[in-house]
Amino acid sequence: QSALTQPASVSGSPGQSITISCTGTSSDIGTYNYVSWYQQHPDRAPNLIIYDVTNRPSGISTRFSGSKSGNTASLTISGLQAEDEADYYCLSYTGSTTHVVFGGGTKLTVL
Amino acid sequence: QLQLQESGPGLVKPSETLSLTCSVSGGFISGANYYWGWIRQTPGKGLEWIGSIYYNGYSYYNPSLKSRVTISVDTSKNQFSLKLSSVTAVDTAVYYCATPGAAVGTRYFQYWGQGSLVTVSS
């Protein structure tokens, strides 16, 4: 069960948009529309920001959006703000044997 | 609003069994048609799903840890627990309990505990 592949780091300036990719395989992201994204600030628990590829939980800013194409899911953050600086993780359902797998995480720096 | 809180020893000796409990408030495990899970985070490997359990005790585990993991539920205490046997230094991590808070299997985790750091050392 290999982790999903994310870039180690991305950066952007306030007001800009950035996209974080999450690459899996035809056994996980490519088959299931069950990708979720988590934001984690230092010494805090992860916080769900996107579920089922494109859905935002109540209270999550519309600046966060998700999408998927083939075996790759993406998280886009528009109108970057300083408070968006955090680590971001993707998670995909992988079927009834292995169930779920996380990405390795991406550190977002707001310049 | 569901709230989860981990508790247990912060230090475990190598070869011993790590034991953690997650106390749930704001809802009842027995009345909830959803799964309750454990996830850990190590500096080197990021987030790793350990396993999940349903209120009736049905559980499933990460294949890479399955031989050492037991997750159980105590509906009378509104708690669920994790046991990880034969620990080594690589099991040093922050352990989170989490749940989707909805009947969606393990597709995502919306509610998390604050995390419990467990260090494996003699």
CSV table of C-alpha atoms in Angstrom, one decimal:
chain,number,residue,atom,x,y,z
A,1,GLN,CA,0.0,0.0,0.0
A,2,SER,CA,2.1,2.9,-1.3
A,3,ALA,CA,1.4,6.5,-0.2
A,4,LEU,CA,-0.1,8.9,-2.7
A,5,THR,CA,2.4,11.2,-4.2
A,6,GLN,CA,2.3,14.9,-3.4
A,7,PRO,CA,4.9,17.6,-4.0
A,8,ALA,CA,7.0,18.2,-0.9
A,9,SER,CA,6.4,22.0,-1.0
A,10,VAL,CA,4.6,24.7,-2.9
A,11,SER,CA,4.6,28.4,-2.4
A,12,GLY,CA,2.7,31.5,-3.4
A,13,SER,CA,2.2,35.1,-2.7
A,14,PRO,CA,-0.9,36.6,-0.9
A,15,GLY,CA,-3.8,36.9,-3.3
A,16,GLN,CA,-2.4,34.3,-5.8
A,17,SER,CA,-3.8,30.8,-6.4
A,18,ILE,CA,-1.9,27.6,-6.0
A,19,THR,CA,-2.6,24.0,-6.8
A,20,ILE,CA,-1.4,20.9,-4.9
A,21,SER,CA,-1.5,17.6,-6.8
A,22,CYS,CA,-2.0,14.2,-5.3
A,23,THR,CA,-1.1,11.3,-7.6
A,24,GLY,CA,-2.3,7.7,-7.1
A,25,THR,CA,-3.1,4.8,-9.3
A,26,SER,CA,-6.0,3.2,-11.0
A,27,SER,CA,-6.7,1.2,-7.8
A,28,ASP,CA,-7.4,4.3,-5.7
A,29,ILE,CA,-7.9,7.8,-7.1
A,30,GLY,CA,-8.5,6.5,-10.6
A,31,THR,CA,-11.4,4.3,-9.5
A,32,TYR,CA,-13.1,6.0,-6.5
A,33,ASN,CA,-14.4,9.5,-6.1
A,34,TYR,CA,-13.5,9.4,-2.5
A,35,VAL,CA,-10.5,11.8,-2.2
A,36,SER,CA,-10.3,14.1,0.8
A,37,TRP,CA,-7.9,16.9,1.8
A,38,TYR,CA,-6.7,18.0,5.2
A,39,GLN,CA,-5.0,21.2,6.4
A,40,GLN,CA,-2.7,20.9,9.3
A,41,HIS,CA,-1.1,23.7,11.2
A,42,PRO,CA,1.9,23.0,13.5
A,43,ASP,CA,1.1,21.1,16.6
A,44,ARG,CA,-2.6,20.8,15.6
A,45,ALA,CA,-4.7,17.9,14.4
A,46,PRO,CA,-5.5,17.7,10.7
A,47,ASN,CA,-8.7,19.6,9.6
A,48,LEU,CA,-10.9,18.3,6.8
A,49,ILE,CA,-11.3,20.9,4.0
A,50,ILE,CA,-12.5,18.8,1.1
A,51,TYR,CA,-14.2,15.4,0.9
A,52,ASP,CA,-15.5,13.2,-1.9
A,53,VAL,CA,-13.2,15.1,-4.4
A,54,THR,CA,-15.1,18.4,-4.6
A,55,ASN,CA,-17.2,18.9,-1.5
A,56,ARG,CA,-16.5,21.4,1.3
A,57,PRO,CA,-17.6,20.8,4.9
A,58,SER,CA,-19.7,23.5,6.5
A,59,GLY,CA,-17.5,26.4,7.6
A,60,ILE,CA,-14.7,25.8,5.1
A,61,SER,CA,-13.9,28.8,2.9
A,62,THR,CA,-15.0,28.7,-0.8
A,63,ARG,CA,-11.3,29.6,-1.6
A,64,PHE,CA,-10.6,25.9,-1.2
A,65,SER,CA,-11.7,23.7,-4.1
A,66,GLY,CA,-10.9,20.1,-5.2
A,67,SER,CA,-10.9,18.3,-8.5
A,68,LYS,CA,-9.8,15.0,-10.1
A,69,SER,CA,-8.6,13.9,-13.5
A,70,GLY,CA,-7.6,10.3,-14.0
A,71,ASN,CA,-5.3,9.1,-11.2
A,72,THR,CA,-4.6,12.6,-10.0
A,73,ALA,CA,-6.5,14.7,-7.6
A,74,SER,CA,-5.9,18.4,-7.0
A,75,LEU,CA,-6.5,21.0,-4.3
A,76,THR,CA,-6.7,24.6,-5.4
A,77,ILE,CA,-6.5,27.5,-2.9
A,78,SER,CA,-7.4,30.9,-4.4
A,79,GLY,CA,-6.8,34.3,-2.9
A,80,LEU,CA,-3.9,33.0,-0.8
A,81,GLN,CA,-3.8,34.3,2.8
A,82,ALA,CA,-1.1,34.1,5.4
A,83,GLU,CA,-3.3,31.8,7.5
A,84,ASP,CA,-3.2,29.2,4.6
A,85,GLU,CA,0.4,28.5,5.4
A,86,ALA,CA,0.2,24.9,6.6
A,87,ASP,CA,0.8,21.3,5.6
A,88,TYR,CA,-1.8,19.7,3.3
A,89,TYR,CA,-2.5,16.0,3.0
A,90,CYS,CA,-4.7,14.0,0.6
A,91,LEU,CA,-6.5,10.8,1.4
A,92,SER,CA,-8.0,8.3,-1.0
A,93,TYR,CA,-10.3,5.3,-0.5
A,94,THR,CA,-8.6,2.2,-1.9
A,95,GLY,CA,-11.2,-0.5,-1.7
A,96,SER,CA,-12.2,-3.1,0.8
A,97,THR,CA,-8.8,-4.6,1.4
A,98,THR,CA,-6.5,-1.7,2.2
A,99,HIS,CA,-9.3,0.8,2.7
A,100,VAL,CA,-7.5,4.2,2.7
A,101,VAL,CA,-4.1,5.7,2.0
A,102,PHE,CA,-2.7,9.1,2.7
A,103,GLY,CA,-0.4,11.3,0.6
A,104,GLY,CA,3.0,12.2,1.9
A,105,GLY,CA,2.0,15.8,2.6
A,106,THR,CA,2.8,19.2,1.0
A,107,LYS,CA,4.1,22.2,2.9
A,108,LEU,CA,2.5,25.4,1.7
A,109,THR,CA,4.5,28.6,2.2
A,110,VAL,CA,2.9,32.0,1.8
A,111,LEU,CA,5.6,34.4,0.7
B,1,GLN,CA,-20.7,18.5,17.7
B,2,LEU,CA,-18.6,15.4,18.2
B,3,GLN,CA,-15.5,15.7,20.3
B,4,LEU,CA,-12.8,13.1,20.7
B,5,GLN,CA,-10.0,12.8,23.3
B,6,GLU,CA,-7.1,10.4,23.3
B,7,SER,CA,-5.5,9.2,26.6
B,8,GLY,CA,-2.8,6.8,27.5
B,9,PRO,CA,0.9,6.4,28.4
B,10,GLY,CA,3.3,8.8,26.7
B,11,LEU,CA,6.2,6.4,27.0
B,12,VAL,CA,6.3,2.7,26.1
B,13,LYS,CA,9.2,0.3,26.3
B,14,PRO,CA,10.4,-1.6,23.2
B,15,SER,CA,8.7,-5.0,22.7
B,16,GLU,CA,5.8,-3.9,24.9
B,17,THR,CA,2.2,-3.1,24.0
B,18,LEU,CA,1.0,0.5,23.3
B,19,SER,CA,-2.5,1.1,24.6
B,20,LEU,CA,-4.6,4.2,23.9
B,21,THR,CA,-8.2,5.1,24.5
B,22,CYS,CA,-10.4,7.6,22.7
B,23,SER,CA,-13.3,9.1,24.7
B,24,VAL,CA,-16.2,10.4,22.7
B,25,SER,CA,-18.5,13.2,23.7
B,26,GLY,CA,-21.3,15.0,21.9
B,27,GLY,CA,-22.7,11.7,20.6
B,28,PHE,CA,-23.0,8.0,21.3
B,29,ILE,CA,-20.8,5.4,19.7
B,30,SER,CA,-23.7,2.8,20.0
B,31,GLY,CA,-26.2,5.0,18.2
B,32,ALA,CA,-23.9,6.0,15.5
B,33,ASN,CA,-24.0,4.3,12.1
B,34,TYR,CA,-20.3,5.2,11.4
B,35,TYR,CA,-16.8,4.1,11.9
B,36,TRP,CA,-14.3,5.1,14.5
B,37,GLY,CA,-10.6,5.1,13.6
B,38,TRP,CA,-7.0,5.5,14.6
B,39,ILE,CA,-4.4,7.4,12.6
B,40,ARG,CA,-0.8,8.1,13.5
B,41,GLN,CA,1.7,10.7,12.3
B,42,THR,CA,5.5,10.2,12.3
B,43,PRO,CA,8.0,12.8,11.2
B,44,GLY,CA,9.4,10.5,8.6
B,45,LYS,CA,6.3,8.9,7.2
B,46,GLY,CA,3.5,11.5,7.6
B,47,LEU,CA,0.0,10.3,8.3
B,48,GLU,CA,-0.8,6.6,8.4
B,49,TRP,CA,-4.2,5.0,8.8
B,50,ILE,CA,-4.0,2.3,11.4
B,51,GLY,CA,-7.6,0.9,11.5
B,52,SER,CA,-11.3,1.5,12.1
B,53,ILE,CA,-14.1,-0.1,14.1
B,54,TYR,CA,-17.9,-0.1,13.9
B,55,TYR,CA,-20.0,0.2,17.0
B,56,ASN,CA,-20.8,-3.5,16.8
B,57,GLY,CA,-17.1,-4.4,16.9
B,58,TYR,CA,-16.6,-5.1,13.3
B,59,SER,CA,-13.1,-3.8,12.6
B,60,TYR,CA,-10.5,-3.7,9.8
B,61,TYR,CA,-6.9,-2.7,9.8
B,62,ASN,CA,-4.0,-1.4,7.7
B,63,PRO,CA,-2.5,-4.6,6.2
B,64,SER,CA,1.0,-3.4,7.1
B,65,LEU,CA,0.1,-3.3,10.8
B,66,LYS,CA,-2.7,-5.9,11.0
B,67,SER,CA,-0.6,-8.6,12.8
B,68,ARG,CA,0.1,-6.2,15.7
B,69,VAL,CA,-3.1,-4.1,16.0
B,70,THR,CA,-6.3,-4.6,17.9
B,71,ILE,CA,-9.0,-2.0,18.0
B,72,SER,CA,-12.0,-2.5,20.4
B,73,VAL,CA,-15.1,-0.6,21.4
B,74,ASP,CA,-16.7,-0.1,24.8
B,75,THR,CA,-20.2,1.4,24.2
B,76,SER,CA,-20.9,1.5,28.0
B,77,LYS,CA,-18.1,4.0,28.4
B,78,ASN,CA,-18.5,5.6,25.0
B,79,GLN,CA,-14.9,4.8,24.2
B,80,PHE,CA,-12.8,2.9,21.7
B,81,SER,CA,-9.3,1.7,22.1
B,82,LEU,CA,-6.1,0.9,20.3
B,83,LYS,CA,-3.5,-1.8,21.2
B,84,LEU,CA,-0.3,-2.1,19.2
B,85,SER,CA,1.9,-4.9,20.3
B,86,SER,CA,5.7,-5.5,20.0
B,87,VAL,CA,6.5,-1.9,19.5
B,88,THR,CA,9.8,-0.5,18.3
B,89,ALA,CA,11.2,3.0,17.9
B,90,VAL,CA,9.6,3.3,14.5
B,91,ASP,CA,6.2,3.2,16.3
B,92,THR,CA,7.0,6.5,18.0
B,93,ALA,CA,4.4,8.9,16.7
B,94,VAL,CA,1.5,11.2,17.5
B,95,TYR,CA,-1.6,8.9,17.6
B,96,TYR,CA,-5.0,10.4,16.6
B,97,CYS,CA,-8.5,9.0,17.0
B,98,ALA,CA,-10.9,10.2,14.3
B,99,THR,CA,-14.3,9.6,12.7
B,100,PRO,CA,-16.2,10.8,9.7
B,101,GLY,CA,-19.2,11.6,11.9
B,102,ALA,CA,-21.4,10.2,9.1
B,103,ALA,CA,-22.3,6.9,7.6
B,104,VAL,CA,-19.6,7.0,4.9
B,105,GLY,CA,-17.4,4.1,5.9
B,106,THR,CA,-13.8,5.4,6.0
B,107,ARG,CA,-13.9,7.8,3.1
B,108,TYR,CA,-12.8,10.7,5.2
B,109,PHE,CA,-12.3,11.9,8.7
B,110,GLN,CA,-14.1,15.0,9.9
B,111,TYR,CA,-13.7,14.8,13.6
B,112,TRP,CA,-10.3,14.4,15.2
B,113,GLY,CA,-8.8,14.2,18.7
B,114,GLN,CA,-6.0,16.5,19.6
B,115,GLY,CA,-3.4,13.7,19.3
B,116,SER,CA,-1.4,11.8,21.8
B,117,LEU,CA,2.4,11.6,21.5
B,118,VAL,CA,3.7,8.1,22.2
B,119,THR,CA,7.5,7.6,22.5
B,120,VAL,CA,8.9,4.1,22.3
B,121,SER,CA,12.1,4.0,24.4
B,122,SER,CA,13.8,2.1,27.1
